Tab-separated table of C-alpha atoms in Angstrom:
chain	number	residue	atom	x	y	z
A	18	MET	CA	-9.662	4.744	-8.270
A	19	LYS	CA	-7.462	6.534	-10.537
A	20	LEU	CA	-4.246	6.481	-8.686
A	21	ILE	CA	-2.789	3.596	-6.715
A	22	VAL	CA	0.428	4.390	-4.593
A	23	GLY	CA	3.005	2.085	-3.267
A	24	LEU	CA	4.867	3.479	-0.258
A	25	GLY	CA	8.694	2.904	0.148
A	26	ASN	CA	11.961	4.258	0.005
A	27	PRO	CA	13.805	4.602	-3.366
A	28	GLY	CA	17.183	2.840	-3.827
A	29	ALA	CA	18.536	-0.855	-4.195
A	30	GLN	CA	19.666	-0.815	-0.696
A	31	TYR	CA	16.026	-0.517	0.562
A	32	ALA	CA	14.449	-2.663	-1.673
A	33	ARG	CA	13.586	-5.745	0.335
A	34	HIS	CA	13.079	-3.825	3.474
A	35	ARG	CA	9.957	-4.126	5.455
A	36	HIS	CA	9.098	-0.415	4.854
A	37	ASN	CA	9.103	-1.226	1.055
A	38	VAL	CA	6.243	-3.566	1.213
A	39	GLY	CA	4.191	-0.889	-0.651
A	40	PHE	CA	6.489	-0.860	-3.650
A	41	MET	CA	6.604	-4.520	-3.564
A	42	VAL	CA	2.822	-5.021	-3.904
A	43	LEU	CA	2.676	-2.169	-6.503
A	44	ASP	CA	5.241	-4.247	-8.593
A	45	ARG	CA	2.655	-7.209	-8.068
A	46	LEU	CA	-0.062	-5.045	-9.593
A	47	HIS	CA	2.184	-3.665	-12.257
A	48	GLY	CA	2.766	-7.162	-13.568
A	49	ARG	CA	-0.722	-8.329	-13.357
A	50	GLY	CA	-2.017	-5.333	-15.139
A	51	MET	CA	0.425	-5.500	-18.025
A	52	GLY	CA	1.759	-2.181	-16.840
A	53	SER	CA	3.715	0.290	-19.123
A	54	GLU	CA	7.435	0.895	-18.657
A	55	TRP	CA	8.119	3.064	-15.452
A	56	ARG	CA	8.768	6.574	-16.357
A	57	GLU	CA	9.872	9.577	-13.940
A	58	LYS	CA	6.796	11.479	-13.407
A	59	TYR	CA	5.159	13.095	-10.285
A	60	VAL	CA	8.451	13.227	-8.302
A	61	GLY	CA	8.282	9.296	-8.648
A	62	LEU	CA	8.011	6.340	-11.062
A	63	ALA	CA	4.846	6.031	-12.759
A	64	ALA	CA	3.256	3.564	-15.097
A	65	ARG	CA	-0.312	2.930	-16.505
A	66	ALA	CA	-2.108	-0.223	-16.040
A	67	VAL	CA	-5.286	-2.013	-16.241
A	68	ILE	CA	-6.602	-3.144	-12.676
A	69	ALA	CA	-10.081	-5.046	-12.457
A	70	GLY	CA	-10.697	-3.756	-15.744
A	71	ARG	CA	-10.135	-0.014	-14.984
A	72	GLU	CA	-7.267	2.023	-16.282
A	73	VAL	CA	-4.956	3.415	-13.507
A	74	THR	CA	-1.778	5.069	-12.724
A	75	LEU	CA	0.627	3.345	-10.400
A	76	LEU	CA	2.936	5.489	-8.520
A	77	LYS	CA	6.219	5.081	-6.540
A	78	PRO	CA	7.266	8.235	-4.778
A	79	GLN	CA	10.887	8.886	-5.089
A	80	THR	CA	11.281	11.341	-2.303
A	81	PHE	CA	11.699	8.988	0.447
A	82	MET	CA	9.086	7.914	2.995
A	83	ASN	CA	8.586	11.022	4.892
A	84	LEU	CA	8.140	13.260	1.707
A	85	SER	CA	5.663	10.715	0.169
A	86	GLY	CA	2.958	13.479	0.046
A	87	ARG	CA	4.794	15.681	-2.391
A	88	SER	CA	4.704	13.132	-5.156
A	89	VAL	CA	0.938	12.185	-4.316
A	90	VAL	CA	0.073	15.930	-4.268
A	91	ARG	CA	1.722	16.543	-7.569
A	92	ALA	CA	-0.029	13.387	-9.164
A	93	ILE	CA	-3.560	14.174	-8.194
A	94	GLN	CA	-3.045	17.743	-9.253
A	95	GLN	CA	-1.789	16.871	-12.723
A	96	MET	CA	-4.246	14.184	-13.332
A	97	GLY	CA	-7.323	16.260	-12.353
A	98	ALA	CA	-8.109	13.810	-9.420
A	99	GLY	CA	-8.883	13.985	-5.828
A	100	ILE	CA	-7.709	12.321	-2.698
A	101	LYS	CA	-10.720	10.162	-2.906
A	102	ASP	CA	-9.508	8.691	-6.026
A	103	VAL	CA	-6.320	7.439	-4.453
A	104	LEU	CA	-5.324	4.052	-2.887
A	105	VAL	CA	-2.150	3.670	-0.714
A	106	LEU	CA	-0.356	0.276	-0.293
A	107	HIS	CA	1.749	0.525	2.898
A	108	ASP	CA	3.379	-1.473	5.696
A	109	GLU	CA	1.639	-1.528	9.037
A	110	LEU	CA	3.271	-2.191	12.369
A	111	GLU	CA	0.053	-2.645	14.080
A	112	LEU	CA	-1.026	-5.620	12.271
A	113	PRO	CA	0.659	-9.047	12.762
A	114	PHE	CA	2.942	-10.137	9.708
A	115	GLY	CA	0.938	-11.390	7.115
A	116	GLU	CA	-2.344	-9.849	8.031
A	117	ILE	CA	-4.063	-7.709	5.312
A	118	ARG	CA	-6.632	-5.028	5.813
A	119	PRO	CA	-8.345	-2.464	3.828
A	120	LYS	CA	-9.136	0.915	5.155
A	121	VAL	CA	-10.665	4.296	4.295
A	122	GLY	CA	-9.550	7.390	5.895
A	123	GLY	CA	-8.360	7.731	9.233
A	124	GLY	CA	-5.248	8.695	10.999
A	125	HIS	CA	-1.445	8.035	10.162
A	126	GLY	CA	-0.693	5.849	13.177
A	127	GLY	CA	2.773	7.173	13.248
A	128	HIS	CA	3.670	6.058	9.673
A	129	ASN	CA	5.830	8.816	8.256
A	130	GLY	CA	4.498	8.267	4.739
A	131	LEU	CA	0.745	8.253	5.792
A	132	ARG	CA	1.520	11.399	7.819
A	133	ASP	CA	2.948	13.256	5.012
A	134	ILE	CA	0.181	12.486	2.589
A	135	THR	CA	-2.666	13.146	5.121
A	136	ALA	CA	-0.890	16.732	5.955
A	137	THR	CA	-0.309	17.737	2.231
A	138	ALA	CA	-3.365	16.075	0.414
A	139	GLY	CA	-5.820	14.933	3.225
A	140	ALA	CA	-6.802	11.718	4.950
A	141	ASP	CA	-9.809	10.371	2.997
A	142	PHE	CA	-7.762	8.025	0.688
A	143	ALA	CA	-8.437	4.151	0.654
A	144	ARG	CA	-5.575	1.909	1.948
A	145	VAL	CA	-4.268	-1.511	1.968
A	146	ARG	CA	-2.488	-2.112	5.056
A	147	VAL	CA	0.088	-4.895	4.985
A	148	GLY	CA	0.868	-6.295	8.086
A	149	ILE	CA	4.806	-6.486	9.155
A	150	GLY	CA	4.289	-6.668	12.913
A	151	ARG	CA	6.049	-4.706	15.464
A	152	PRO	CA	9.462	-5.752	16.807
A	153	ALA	CA	9.496	-7.494	20.219
A	154	GLN	CA	12.398	-5.376	21.538
A	155	GLY	CA	14.559	-2.679	19.938
A	156	ALA	CA	13.825	0.486	17.902
A	157	VAL	CA	10.968	0.563	15.418
A	158	ASP	CA	13.307	2.648	12.931
A	159	ALA	CA	15.855	-0.185	12.749
A	160	TYR	CA	13.075	-2.771	12.393
A	161	VAL	CA	11.128	-1.291	9.423
A	162	LEU	CA	14.494	-0.519	7.683
A	163	ALA	CA	15.531	-3.998	7.716
A	164	GLY	CA	14.772	-7.229	5.868
A	165	PHE	CA	12.152	-9.766	6.655
A	166	SER	CA	13.332	-12.483	9.115
A	167	LYS	CA	14.224	-16.128	8.047
A	168	ASP	CA	10.549	-17.089	9.307
A	169	GLU	CA	8.986	-14.529	7.392
A	170	ALA	CA	10.840	-14.575	4.079
A	171	PRO	CA	9.258	-17.743	2.843
A	172	LEU	CA	5.708	-16.428	3.627
A	173	LEU	CA	6.577	-13.087	1.819
A	174	ASP	CA	5.280	-14.111	-1.721
A	175	ALA	CA	1.825	-15.165	-0.554
A	176	MET	CA	1.346	-12.183	1.446
A	177	LEU	CA	2.128	-9.672	-1.197
A	178	ASP	CA	-0.281	-11.746	-3.731
A	179	ARG	CA	-2.948	-11.535	-1.133
A	180	ALA	CA	-2.363	-7.559	-0.604
A	181	ALA	CA	-2.561	-7.411	-4.376
A	182	ASP	CA	-5.649	-9.410	-4.737
A	183	LEU	CA	-7.250	-7.046	-1.983
A	184	ALA	CA	-6.071	-3.985	-3.936
A	185	GLU	CA	-7.754	-5.273	-7.175
A	186	LYS	CA	-10.861	-5.832	-5.298
A	187	MET	CA	-10.874	-2.231	-3.900
A	188	VAL	CA	-10.427	-0.821	-7.500
A	189	GLY	CA	-12.949	-3.134	-8.954
A	190	GLU	CA	-15.661	-3.060	-6.271
A	191	GLY	CA	-15.011	0.144	-4.669
A	192	PRO	CA	-13.028	0.820	-1.273
A	193	ASP	CA	-16.127	1.599	0.908
A	194	ALA	CA	-17.732	-1.826	-0.201
A	195	VAL	CA	-14.725	-3.763	0.467
A	196	VAL	CA	-14.156	-2.286	3.935
A	197	ALA	CA	-17.840	-2.694	4.632
A	198	LYS	CA	-17.604	-6.450	3.934
A	199	ALA	CA	-14.441	-6.664	5.793
A	200	THR	CA	-15.576	-5.128	9.024
A	201	ALA	CA	-19.277	-6.736	8.809
A	202	PRO	CA	-19.864	-9.018	11.863
A	203	LYS	CA	-19.608	-12.700	11.227
A	204	LYS	CA	-22.675	-14.666	11.300
A	205	PRO	CA	-22.519	-17.526	13.767
A	206	ALA	CA	-22.757	-20.878	12.226
A	207	GLY	CA	-26.335	-22.164	12.875
A	208	ARG	CA	-27.879	-25.444	12.739
A	209	ASN	CA	-30.686	-26.241	10.350
A	210	ARG	CA	-33.686	-27.871	12.089
C-alpha cells in the first residue's frame, strides 16, 4: 500500500457530514502516523505518514466527491504507483451505521467518489467501507450531506477509531489477507469431549 485516500468534500461546511467520513478516518491515521504537514499536491491535500511500519502518502482529494478520480490518478501517476497500491476510505450507505468492512475491487454501488475513481483509474483498489446507514425516508443526497444524528454523534469517535484500526491492518497485513479473514466462515463453537 502506497497511497491511502480519504473521500469527502472540501470546505468547513462539509467537515462533519456523513459523506466526509473518509476524511475523518484519514485524519485519525494522520495523527497516529505522525503525519507530515498537509500540502497542496495531486489536486488535493497530501501528507506523508508511517502506518503499520510502512511509509505511505495520505490524500484528501479537493475536487469534490464526484471528481475524486482526478486526484487519485494524478497521485498514482506521479508516484509511479498502480491502482492496486491504493486504499480508499469511504462512507457506505449499504452498511448500518457503525459497521466497518474491508473490500478489494468491485463496483461503486452508486457512490459518486468510487464511481469516478473506478472510471478514471480502475476498480482494483482496496477499501475500508464505513457504514453510515440508509435514510428511513427522504433523499439520499440530503442524508449524506448532513451531520450525524444525536444518537450517532456519541458513537462517532469509536467508529472512526475502528475504521482507522482496519486501515492499519490492511496496510500491515495486506488487503487480500484482511478481506479473506473477514469473509471466512465462522467455525461453530464445539464442545470438547
